[in-house]
Short mmCIF file of C-alpha atoms in Angstrom, two decimals:
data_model
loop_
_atom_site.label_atom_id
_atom_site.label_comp_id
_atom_site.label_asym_id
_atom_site.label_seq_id
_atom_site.Cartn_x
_atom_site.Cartn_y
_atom_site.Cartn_z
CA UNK T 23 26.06 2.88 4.52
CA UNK T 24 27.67 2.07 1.13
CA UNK T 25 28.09 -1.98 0.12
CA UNK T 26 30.92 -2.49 -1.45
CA UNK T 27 31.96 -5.93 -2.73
CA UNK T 28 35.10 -6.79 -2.96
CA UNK T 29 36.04 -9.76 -5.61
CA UNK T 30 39.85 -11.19 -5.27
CA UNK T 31 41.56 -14.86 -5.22
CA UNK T 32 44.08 -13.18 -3.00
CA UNK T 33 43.24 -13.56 0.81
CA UNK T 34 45.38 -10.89 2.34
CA UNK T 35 43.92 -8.45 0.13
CA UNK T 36 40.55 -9.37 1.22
CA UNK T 37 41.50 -9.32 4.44
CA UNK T 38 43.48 -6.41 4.66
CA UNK T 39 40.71 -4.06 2.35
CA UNK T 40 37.90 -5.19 3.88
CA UNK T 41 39.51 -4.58 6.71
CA UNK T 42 40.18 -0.64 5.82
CA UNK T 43 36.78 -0.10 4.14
CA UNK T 44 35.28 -1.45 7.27
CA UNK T 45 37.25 1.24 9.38
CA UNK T 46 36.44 4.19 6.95
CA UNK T 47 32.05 3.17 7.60
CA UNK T 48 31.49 0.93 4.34
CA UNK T 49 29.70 -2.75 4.55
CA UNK T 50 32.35 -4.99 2.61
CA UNK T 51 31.48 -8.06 0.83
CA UNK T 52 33.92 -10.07 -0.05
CA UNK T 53 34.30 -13.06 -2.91
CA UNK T 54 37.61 -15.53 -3.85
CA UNK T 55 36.82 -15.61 -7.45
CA UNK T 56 34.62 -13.75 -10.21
CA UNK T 57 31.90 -16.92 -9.90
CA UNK T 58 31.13 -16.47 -6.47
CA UNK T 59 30.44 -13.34 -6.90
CA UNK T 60 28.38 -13.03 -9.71
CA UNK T 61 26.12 -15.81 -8.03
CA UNK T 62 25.09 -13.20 -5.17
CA UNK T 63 24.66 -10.42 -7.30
CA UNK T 64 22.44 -11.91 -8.95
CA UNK T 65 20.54 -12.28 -5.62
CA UNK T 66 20.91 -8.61 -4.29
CA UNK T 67 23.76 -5.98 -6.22
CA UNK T 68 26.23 -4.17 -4.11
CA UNK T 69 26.24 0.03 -4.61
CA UNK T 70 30.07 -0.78 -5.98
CA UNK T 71 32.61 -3.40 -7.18
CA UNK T 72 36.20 -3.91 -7.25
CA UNK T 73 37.43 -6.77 -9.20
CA UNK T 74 40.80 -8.38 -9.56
CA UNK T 75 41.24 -9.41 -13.12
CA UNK T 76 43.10 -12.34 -12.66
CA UNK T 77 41.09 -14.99 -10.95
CA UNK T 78 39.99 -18.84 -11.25
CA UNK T 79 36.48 -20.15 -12.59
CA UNK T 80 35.32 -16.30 -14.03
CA UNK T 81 38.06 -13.88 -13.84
CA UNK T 82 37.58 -9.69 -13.61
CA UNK T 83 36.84 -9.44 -17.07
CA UNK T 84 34.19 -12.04 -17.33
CA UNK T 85 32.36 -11.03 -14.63
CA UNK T 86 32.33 -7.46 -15.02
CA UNK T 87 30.71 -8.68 -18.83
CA UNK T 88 28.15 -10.58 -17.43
CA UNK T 89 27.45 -6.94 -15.22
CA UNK T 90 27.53 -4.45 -17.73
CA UNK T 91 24.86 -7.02 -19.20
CA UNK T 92 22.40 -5.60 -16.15
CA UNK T 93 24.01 -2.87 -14.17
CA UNK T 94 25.78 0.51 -14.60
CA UNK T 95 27.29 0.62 -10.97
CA UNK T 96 30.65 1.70 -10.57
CA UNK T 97 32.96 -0.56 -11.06
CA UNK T 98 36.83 -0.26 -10.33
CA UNK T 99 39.53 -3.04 -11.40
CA UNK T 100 42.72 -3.96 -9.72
CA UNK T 101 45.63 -4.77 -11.83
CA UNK T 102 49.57 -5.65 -11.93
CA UNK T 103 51.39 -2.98 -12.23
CA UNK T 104 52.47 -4.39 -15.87
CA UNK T 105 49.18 -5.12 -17.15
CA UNK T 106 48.43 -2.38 -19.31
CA UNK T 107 46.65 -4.25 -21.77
CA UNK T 108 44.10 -5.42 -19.52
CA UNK T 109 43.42 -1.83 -18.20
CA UNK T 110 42.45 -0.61 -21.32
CA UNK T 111 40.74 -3.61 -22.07
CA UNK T 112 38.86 -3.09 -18.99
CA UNK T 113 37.89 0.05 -19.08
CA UNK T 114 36.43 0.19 -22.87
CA UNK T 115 34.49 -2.88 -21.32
CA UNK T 116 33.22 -0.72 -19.08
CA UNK T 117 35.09 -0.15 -16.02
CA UNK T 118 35.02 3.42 -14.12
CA UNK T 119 38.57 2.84 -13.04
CA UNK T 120 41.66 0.98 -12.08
CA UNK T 121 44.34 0.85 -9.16
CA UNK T 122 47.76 -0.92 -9.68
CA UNK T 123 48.95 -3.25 -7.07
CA UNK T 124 50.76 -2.77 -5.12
CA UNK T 125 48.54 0.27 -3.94
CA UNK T 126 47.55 2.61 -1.21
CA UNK T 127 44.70 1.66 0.68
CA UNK T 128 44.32 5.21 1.10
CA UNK T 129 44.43 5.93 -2.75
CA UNK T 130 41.37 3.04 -3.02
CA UNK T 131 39.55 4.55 -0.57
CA UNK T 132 39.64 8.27 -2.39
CA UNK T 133 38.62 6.51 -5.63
CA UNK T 134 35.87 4.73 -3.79
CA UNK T 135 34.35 7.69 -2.48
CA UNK T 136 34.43 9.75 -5.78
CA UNK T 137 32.66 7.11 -7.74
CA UNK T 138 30.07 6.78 -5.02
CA UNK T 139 29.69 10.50 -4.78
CA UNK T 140 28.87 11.06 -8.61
CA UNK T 141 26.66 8.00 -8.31
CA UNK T 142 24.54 10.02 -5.89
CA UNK T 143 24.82 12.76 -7.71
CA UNK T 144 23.23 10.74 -10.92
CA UNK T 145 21.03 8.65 -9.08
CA UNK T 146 19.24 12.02 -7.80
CA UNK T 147 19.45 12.33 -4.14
CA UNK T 148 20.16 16.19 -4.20
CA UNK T 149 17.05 17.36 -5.44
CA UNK T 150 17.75 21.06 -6.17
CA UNK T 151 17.85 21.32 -10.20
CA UNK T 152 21.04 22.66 -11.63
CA UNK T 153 22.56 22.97 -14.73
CA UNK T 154 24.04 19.67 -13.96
CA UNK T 155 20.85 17.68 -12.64
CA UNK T 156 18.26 18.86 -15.24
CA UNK T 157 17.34 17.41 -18.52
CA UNK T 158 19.11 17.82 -21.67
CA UNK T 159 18.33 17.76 -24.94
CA UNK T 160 20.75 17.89 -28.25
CA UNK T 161 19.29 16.77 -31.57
CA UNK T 162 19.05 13.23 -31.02
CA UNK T 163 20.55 13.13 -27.77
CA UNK T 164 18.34 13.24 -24.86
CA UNK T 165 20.22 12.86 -21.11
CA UNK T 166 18.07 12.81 -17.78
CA UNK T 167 20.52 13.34 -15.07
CA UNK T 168 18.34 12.44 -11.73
CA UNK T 169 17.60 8.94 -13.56
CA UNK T 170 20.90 8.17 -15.28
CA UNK T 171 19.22 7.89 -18.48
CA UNK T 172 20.60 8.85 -21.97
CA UNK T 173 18.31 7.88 -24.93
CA UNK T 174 20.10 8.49 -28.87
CA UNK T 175 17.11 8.65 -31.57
CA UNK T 176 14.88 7.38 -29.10
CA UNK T 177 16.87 4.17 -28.17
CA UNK T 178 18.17 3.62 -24.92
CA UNK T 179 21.75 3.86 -24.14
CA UNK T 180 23.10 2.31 -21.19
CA UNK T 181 26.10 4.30 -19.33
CA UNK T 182 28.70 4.04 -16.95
CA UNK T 183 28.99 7.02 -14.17
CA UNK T 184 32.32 8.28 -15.93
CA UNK T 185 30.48 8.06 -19.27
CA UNK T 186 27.74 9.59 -18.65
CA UNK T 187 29.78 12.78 -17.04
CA UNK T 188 31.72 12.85 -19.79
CA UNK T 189 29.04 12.93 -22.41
CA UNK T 190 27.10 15.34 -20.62
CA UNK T 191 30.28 17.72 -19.94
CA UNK T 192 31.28 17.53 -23.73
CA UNK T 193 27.30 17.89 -24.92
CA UNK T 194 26.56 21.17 -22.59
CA UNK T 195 28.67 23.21 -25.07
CA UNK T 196 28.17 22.09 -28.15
CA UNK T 197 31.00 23.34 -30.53
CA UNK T 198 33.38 24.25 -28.15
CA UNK T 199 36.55 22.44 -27.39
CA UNK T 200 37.52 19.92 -24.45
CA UNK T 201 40.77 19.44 -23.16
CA UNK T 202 41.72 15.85 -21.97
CA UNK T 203 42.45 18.19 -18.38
CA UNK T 204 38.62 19.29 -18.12
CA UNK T 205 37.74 16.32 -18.85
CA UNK T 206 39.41 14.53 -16.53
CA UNK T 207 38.20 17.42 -13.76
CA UNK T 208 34.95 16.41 -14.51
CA UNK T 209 35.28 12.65 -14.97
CA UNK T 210 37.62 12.42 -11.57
CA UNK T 211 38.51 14.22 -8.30
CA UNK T 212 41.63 16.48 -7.86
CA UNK T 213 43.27 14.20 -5.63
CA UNK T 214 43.03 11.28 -8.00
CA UNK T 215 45.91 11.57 -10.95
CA UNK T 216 44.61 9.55 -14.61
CA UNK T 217 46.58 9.52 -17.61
CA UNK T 218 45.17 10.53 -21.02
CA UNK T 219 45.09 6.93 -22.13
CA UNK T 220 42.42 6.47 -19.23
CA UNK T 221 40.04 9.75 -20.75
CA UNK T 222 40.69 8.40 -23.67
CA UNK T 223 39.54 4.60 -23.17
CA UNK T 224 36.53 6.30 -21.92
CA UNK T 225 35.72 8.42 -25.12
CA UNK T 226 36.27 5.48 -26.82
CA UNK T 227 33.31 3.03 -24.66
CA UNK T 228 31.48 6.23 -25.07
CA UNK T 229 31.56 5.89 -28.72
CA UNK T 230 31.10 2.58 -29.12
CA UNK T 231 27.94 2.16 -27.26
CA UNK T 232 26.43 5.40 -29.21
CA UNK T 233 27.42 3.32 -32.42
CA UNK T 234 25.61 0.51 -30.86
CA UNK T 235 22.33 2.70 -30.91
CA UNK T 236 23.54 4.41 -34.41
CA UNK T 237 26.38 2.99 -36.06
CA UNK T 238 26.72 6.69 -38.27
CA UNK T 239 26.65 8.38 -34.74
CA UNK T 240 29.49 10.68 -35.45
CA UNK T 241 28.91 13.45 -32.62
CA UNK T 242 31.79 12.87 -30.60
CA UNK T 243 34.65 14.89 -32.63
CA UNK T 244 38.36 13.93 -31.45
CA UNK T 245 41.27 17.02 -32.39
CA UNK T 246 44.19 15.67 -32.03
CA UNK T 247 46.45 16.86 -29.73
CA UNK T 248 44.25 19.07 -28.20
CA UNK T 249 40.92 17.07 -27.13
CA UNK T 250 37.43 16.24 -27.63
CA UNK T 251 34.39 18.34 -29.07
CA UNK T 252 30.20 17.93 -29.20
CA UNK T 253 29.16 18.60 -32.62
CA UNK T 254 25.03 18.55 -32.63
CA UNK T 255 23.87 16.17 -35.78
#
Protein backbone atom coordinates (compact mmCIF):
# COMPACT_ATOMS: atom_id res chain seq x y z
CA UNK A 1 0.00 0.00 0.00
CA UNK A 2 1.27 3.39 -1.27
CA UNK A 3 1.72 6.46 1.55
CA UNK A 4 0.83 9.35 0.28
CA UNK A 5 1.03 12.61 2.25
CA UNK A 6 -1.03 15.08 1.67
CA UNK A 7 0.20 18.83 2.75
CA UNK A 8 -2.72 21.68 2.62
CA UNK A 9 -3.93 24.67 5.05
CA UNK A 10 -7.30 23.94 3.56
CA UNK A 11 -9.40 21.41 5.70
CA UNK A 12 -12.01 20.31 3.25
CA UNK A 13 -9.44 19.41 0.90
CA UNK A 14 -7.82 17.27 3.38
CA UNK A 15 -10.76 15.92 4.25
CA UNK A 16 -12.35 15.36 1.14
CA UNK A 17 -8.77 13.78 -0.67
CA UNK A 18 -7.86 11.84 1.96
CA UNK A 19 -11.00 10.79 1.94
CA UNK A 20 -10.88 9.55 -1.95
CA UNK A 21 -7.29 8.22 -1.76
CA UNK A 22 -8.43 6.24 1.17
CA UNK A 23 -11.33 4.68 -1.00
CA UNK A 24 -9.07 4.01 -4.11
CA UNK A 25 -6.41 1.58 -1.32
CA UNK A 26 -3.70 4.40 -0.52
CA UNK A 27 -2.54 5.23 3.32
CA UNK A 28 -3.03 9.18 3.42
CA UNK A 29 -1.13 11.40 5.61
CA UNK A 30 -2.22 14.47 6.02
CA UNK A 31 -0.44 18.02 7.24
CA UNK A 32 -2.10 21.90 7.67
CA UNK A 33 1.00 23.59 6.62
CA UNK A 34 4.49 22.88 4.82
CA UNK A 35 6.23 22.82 8.63
CA UNK A 36 4.34 20.10 9.90
CA UNK A 37 5.10 18.23 7.38
CA UNK A 38 8.55 18.49 6.80
CA UNK A 39 8.98 17.68 10.65
CA UNK A 40 7.67 13.96 9.99
CA UNK A 41 9.45 13.43 7.00
CA UNK A 42 12.21 13.90 8.44
CA UNK A 43 11.20 11.01 10.79
CA UNK A 44 9.97 8.44 8.11
CA UNK A 45 9.29 9.82 4.05
CA UNK A 46 6.04 9.05 2.43
CA UNK A 47 6.35 7.05 -1.28
CA UNK A 48 4.61 10.57 -2.60
CA UNK A 49 3.68 14.22 -1.87
CA UNK A 50 1.20 16.67 -2.84
CA UNK A 51 1.73 20.12 -1.70
CA UNK A 52 -0.39 23.22 -1.78
CA UNK A 53 1.83 26.14 -2.49
CA UNK A 54 0.21 28.58 -0.57
CA UNK A 55 0.44 27.84 3.08
CA UNK A 56 1.47 29.48 6.60
CA UNK A 57 4.91 28.90 8.52
CA UNK A 58 6.71 26.95 5.18
CA UNK A 59 4.62 27.13 2.19
CA UNK A 60 4.76 24.41 -1.05
CA UNK A 61 7.73 25.87 -2.33
CA UNK A 62 9.81 25.88 0.75
CA UNK A 63 9.19 22.64 1.67
CA UNK A 64 9.46 20.89 -1.45
CA UNK A 65 13.31 22.84 -1.32
CA UNK A 66 14.15 21.55 1.80
CA UNK A 67 13.05 17.83 -0.09
CA UNK A 68 14.74 17.98 -3.20
CA UNK A 69 17.69 18.68 -0.61
CA UNK A 70 17.27 14.64 0.35
CA UNK A 71 14.71 12.94 -1.77
CA UNK A 72 13.73 12.39 -5.44
CA UNK A 73 10.10 11.08 -4.68
CA UNK A 74 7.43 12.25 -6.71
CA UNK A 75 6.16 15.16 -5.90
CA UNK A 76 2.90 16.85 -7.35
CA UNK A 77 1.77 20.62 -6.48
CA UNK A 78 -1.67 22.02 -6.27
CA UNK A 79 -2.23 25.43 -7.54
CA UNK A 80 -4.95 28.32 -8.35
CA UNK A 81 -6.04 28.11 -11.40
CA UNK A 82 -4.23 31.66 -12.07
CA UNK A 83 -0.98 30.87 -10.70
CA UNK A 84 1.05 30.19 -13.56
CA UNK A 85 4.06 31.61 -12.28
CA UNK A 86 4.28 29.41 -9.44
CA UNK A 87 3.81 26.25 -11.66
CA UNK A 88 6.69 26.85 -13.53
CA UNK A 89 8.45 27.92 -10.67
CA UNK A 90 7.61 24.71 -9.17
CA UNK A 91 8.33 22.46 -11.46
CA UNK A 92 12.04 23.75 -12.51
CA UNK A 93 12.34 23.36 -8.59
CA UNK A 94 11.64 20.11 -9.03
CA UNK A 95 8.15 19.10 -9.02
CA UNK A 96 6.83 15.99 -11.22
CA UNK A 97 3.55 17.77 -11.67
CA UNK A 98 0.71 20.07 -10.92
CA UNK A 99 -3.26 20.01 -10.69
CA UNK A 100 -5.29 23.32 -10.72
CA UNK A 101 -7.96 23.77 -8.21
CA UNK A 102 -10.62 23.43 -8.54
CA UNK A 103 -9.90 19.76 -9.76
CA UNK A 104 -11.16 16.27 -10.26
CA UNK A 105 -10.47 13.99 -7.63
CA UNK A 106 -10.52 11.57 -10.29
CA UNK A 107 -7.89 13.50 -12.45
CA UNK A 108 -5.50 13.43 -8.97
CA UNK A 109 -5.97 10.09 -8.57
CA UNK A 110 -4.77 9.17 -12.43
CA UNK A 111 -1.75 11.43 -11.84
CA UNK A 112 -1.08 9.70 -8.58
CA UNK A 113 -0.96 6.40 -9.96
CA UNK A 114 1.30 7.26 -13.00
CA UNK A 115 3.96 8.80 -10.89
CA UNK A 116 3.87 5.85 -8.56
CA UNK A 117 3.94 3.44 -11.42
CA UNK A 118 7.22 4.90 -13.08
CA UNK A 119 8.60 5.09 -9.55
CA UNK A 120 8.37 1.30 -9.48
CA UNK A 121 9.44 1.03 -12.60
CA UNK A 122 12.84 3.09 -11.56
CA UNK A 123 13.12 1.85 -8.25
CA UNK A 124 13.46 -1.83 -9.87
CA UNK A 125 10.72 -4.02 -8.77
CA UNK A 126 10.23 -5.68 -12.29
CA UNK A 127 13.29 -7.44 -12.57
CA UNK A 128 13.29 -8.63 -16.22
CA UNK A 129 16.06 -6.34 -18.06
CA UNK A 130 14.80 -4.35 -20.96
CA UNK A 131 15.91 -1.79 -23.03
CA UNK A 132 14.35 0.45 -20.53
CA UNK A 133 15.69 -1.13 -17.13
CA UNK A 134 19.35 -1.79 -18.14
CA UNK A 135 22.33 0.40 -17.87
CA UNK A 136 23.30 3.08 -20.13
CA UNK A 137 26.16 4.57 -21.07
CA UNK A 138 26.78 7.88 -23.41
CA UNK A 139 30.17 9.58 -23.23
CA UNK A 140 29.99 11.06 -19.96
CA UNK A 141 26.63 10.09 -19.16
CA UNK A 142 26.13 7.01 -17.27
CA UNK A 143 22.16 6.13 -16.19
CA UNK A 144 21.33 2.92 -14.01
CA UNK A 145 17.68 2.49 -14.33
CA UNK A 146 16.87 -0.27 -11.43
CA UNK A 147 18.71 2.29 -8.94
CA UNK A 148 17.60 5.68 -10.24
CA UNK A 149 21.06 6.72 -10.63
CA UNK A 150 22.53 9.06 -13.33
CA UNK A 151 26.25 9.98 -12.80
CA UNK A 152 27.76 13.02 -15.55
CA UNK A 153 31.78 12.75 -15.60
CA UNK A 154 31.63 10.67 -12.71
CA UNK A 155 29.59 13.06 -10.43
CA UNK A 156 26.37 12.23 -9.19
CA UNK A 157 23.29 13.76 -10.46
CA UNK A 158 20.26 13.68 -8.51
CA UNK A 159 16.81 13.27 -10.59
CA UNK A 160 13.29 13.56 -10.43
CA UNK A 161 11.10 10.46 -11.94
CA UNK A 162 9.97 12.78 -14.96
CA UNK A 163 13.64 13.78 -15.39
CA UNK A 164 15.13 10.94 -15.38
CA UNK A 165 12.52 9.45 -18.18
CA UNK A 166 13.09 12.19 -20.07
CA UNK A 167 16.84 12.09 -20.14
CA UNK A 168 16.92 8.56 -20.70
CA UNK A 169 14.17 8.75 -23.65
CA UNK A 170 16.14 11.68 -25.36
CA UNK A 171 19.80 9.81 -24.61
CA UNK A 172 18.64 6.20 -26.15
CA UNK A 173 18.89 7.79 -29.64
CA UNK A 174 21.43 9.92 -29.72
CA UNK A 175 21.09 12.32 -32.79
CA UNK A 176 17.72 11.82 -33.53
CA UNK A 177 14.95 14.26 -32.92
CA UNK A 178 12.21 14.48 -30.03
CA UNK A 179 9.01 15.92 -30.37
CA UNK A 180 7.52 17.75 -27.27
CA UNK A 181 4.45 14.79 -28.09
CA UNK A 182 6.97 11.76 -27.44
CA UNK A 183 8.13 13.30 -24.90
CA UNK A 184 5.32 13.91 -23.13
CA UNK A 185 4.20 9.97 -24.00
CA UNK A 186 7.04 9.04 -22.21
CA UNK A 187 7.16 11.57 -19.37
CA UNK A 188 3.11 11.09 -18.74
CA UNK A 189 0.15 8.70 -19.29
CA UNK A 190 -2.38 9.06 -22.20
CA UNK A 191 -5.11 9.97 -20.05
CA UNK A 192 -3.23 12.83 -18.45
CA UNK A 193 -3.19 16.11 -20.96
CA UNK A 194 0.33 18.60 -20.21
CA UNK A 195 1.06 21.56 -22.12
CA UNK A 196 4.46 22.16 -23.77
CA UNK A 197 5.33 24.75 -21.16
CA UNK A 198 5.17 21.71 -18.62
CA UNK A 199 7.91 19.39 -21.05
CA UNK A 200 9.52 22.23 -21.31
CA UNK A 201 10.01 23.35 -17.50
CA UNK A 202 11.24 19.88 -17.28
CA UNK A 203 14.06 20.12 -20.00
CA UNK A 204 14.90 23.07 -18.42
CA UNK A 205 15.48 21.39 -14.39
CA UNK A 206 17.04 18.78 -16.52
CA UNK A 207 19.57 21.17 -17.71
CA UNK A 208 20.20 22.94 -14.93
CA UNK A 209 21.12 20.20 -12.63
CA UNK A 210 23.55 18.68 -15.53
CA UNK A 211 25.13 22.29 -15.43
CA UNK A 212 25.33 21.84 -11.78
CA UNK A 213 27.67 18.72 -12.37
CA UNK A 214 29.28 20.56 -15.64
CA UNK A 215 28.45 24.00 -16.19
CA UNK A 216 29.73 23.47 -20.29
CA UNK A 217 27.27 20.42 -20.28
CA UNK A 218 25.75 21.26 -23.57
CA UNK A 219 24.13 17.73 -24.55
CA UNK A 220 20.68 18.57 -24.37
CA UNK A 221 20.07 20.36 -27.96
CA UNK A 222 16.61 22.39 -28.11
CA UNK A 223 15.19 22.97 -32.17
CA UNK A 224 12.88 25.24 -32.02
CA UNK A 225 9.64 24.57 -32.98
CA UNK A 226 10.11 21.15 -33.38
CA UNK A 227 11.72 19.64 -30.01
CA UNK A 228 14.56 18.32 -28.18
CA UNK A 229 17.71 16.21 -29.34
CA UNK A 230 20.77 14.03 -27.44
CA UNK A 231 23.92 15.05 -28.95
CA UNK A 232 26.84 12.63 -27.32
CA UNK A 233 29.91 15.11 -26.13
Amino acid sequence: MSKIALVDDDRNILTSVSMTLEAEGFEVETYNDGQQALDAFNKKLPDMAVLDIKMPRMDGMDLLQRLRQKTAMPVIFLTSKDDEIDEVLGLRMGADDYVKKPFSQRLLVERIRALLRRQDALDGNSPVETEDTKIMERGELIMDPLRHSVTWKGQDVTLTVTEFLLLQALAQRPGFVKSRDQLMDVAYDDQVYVDDRTIDSHIKRLRKKMRQADPEFSAIETLYGIGYRYNDE
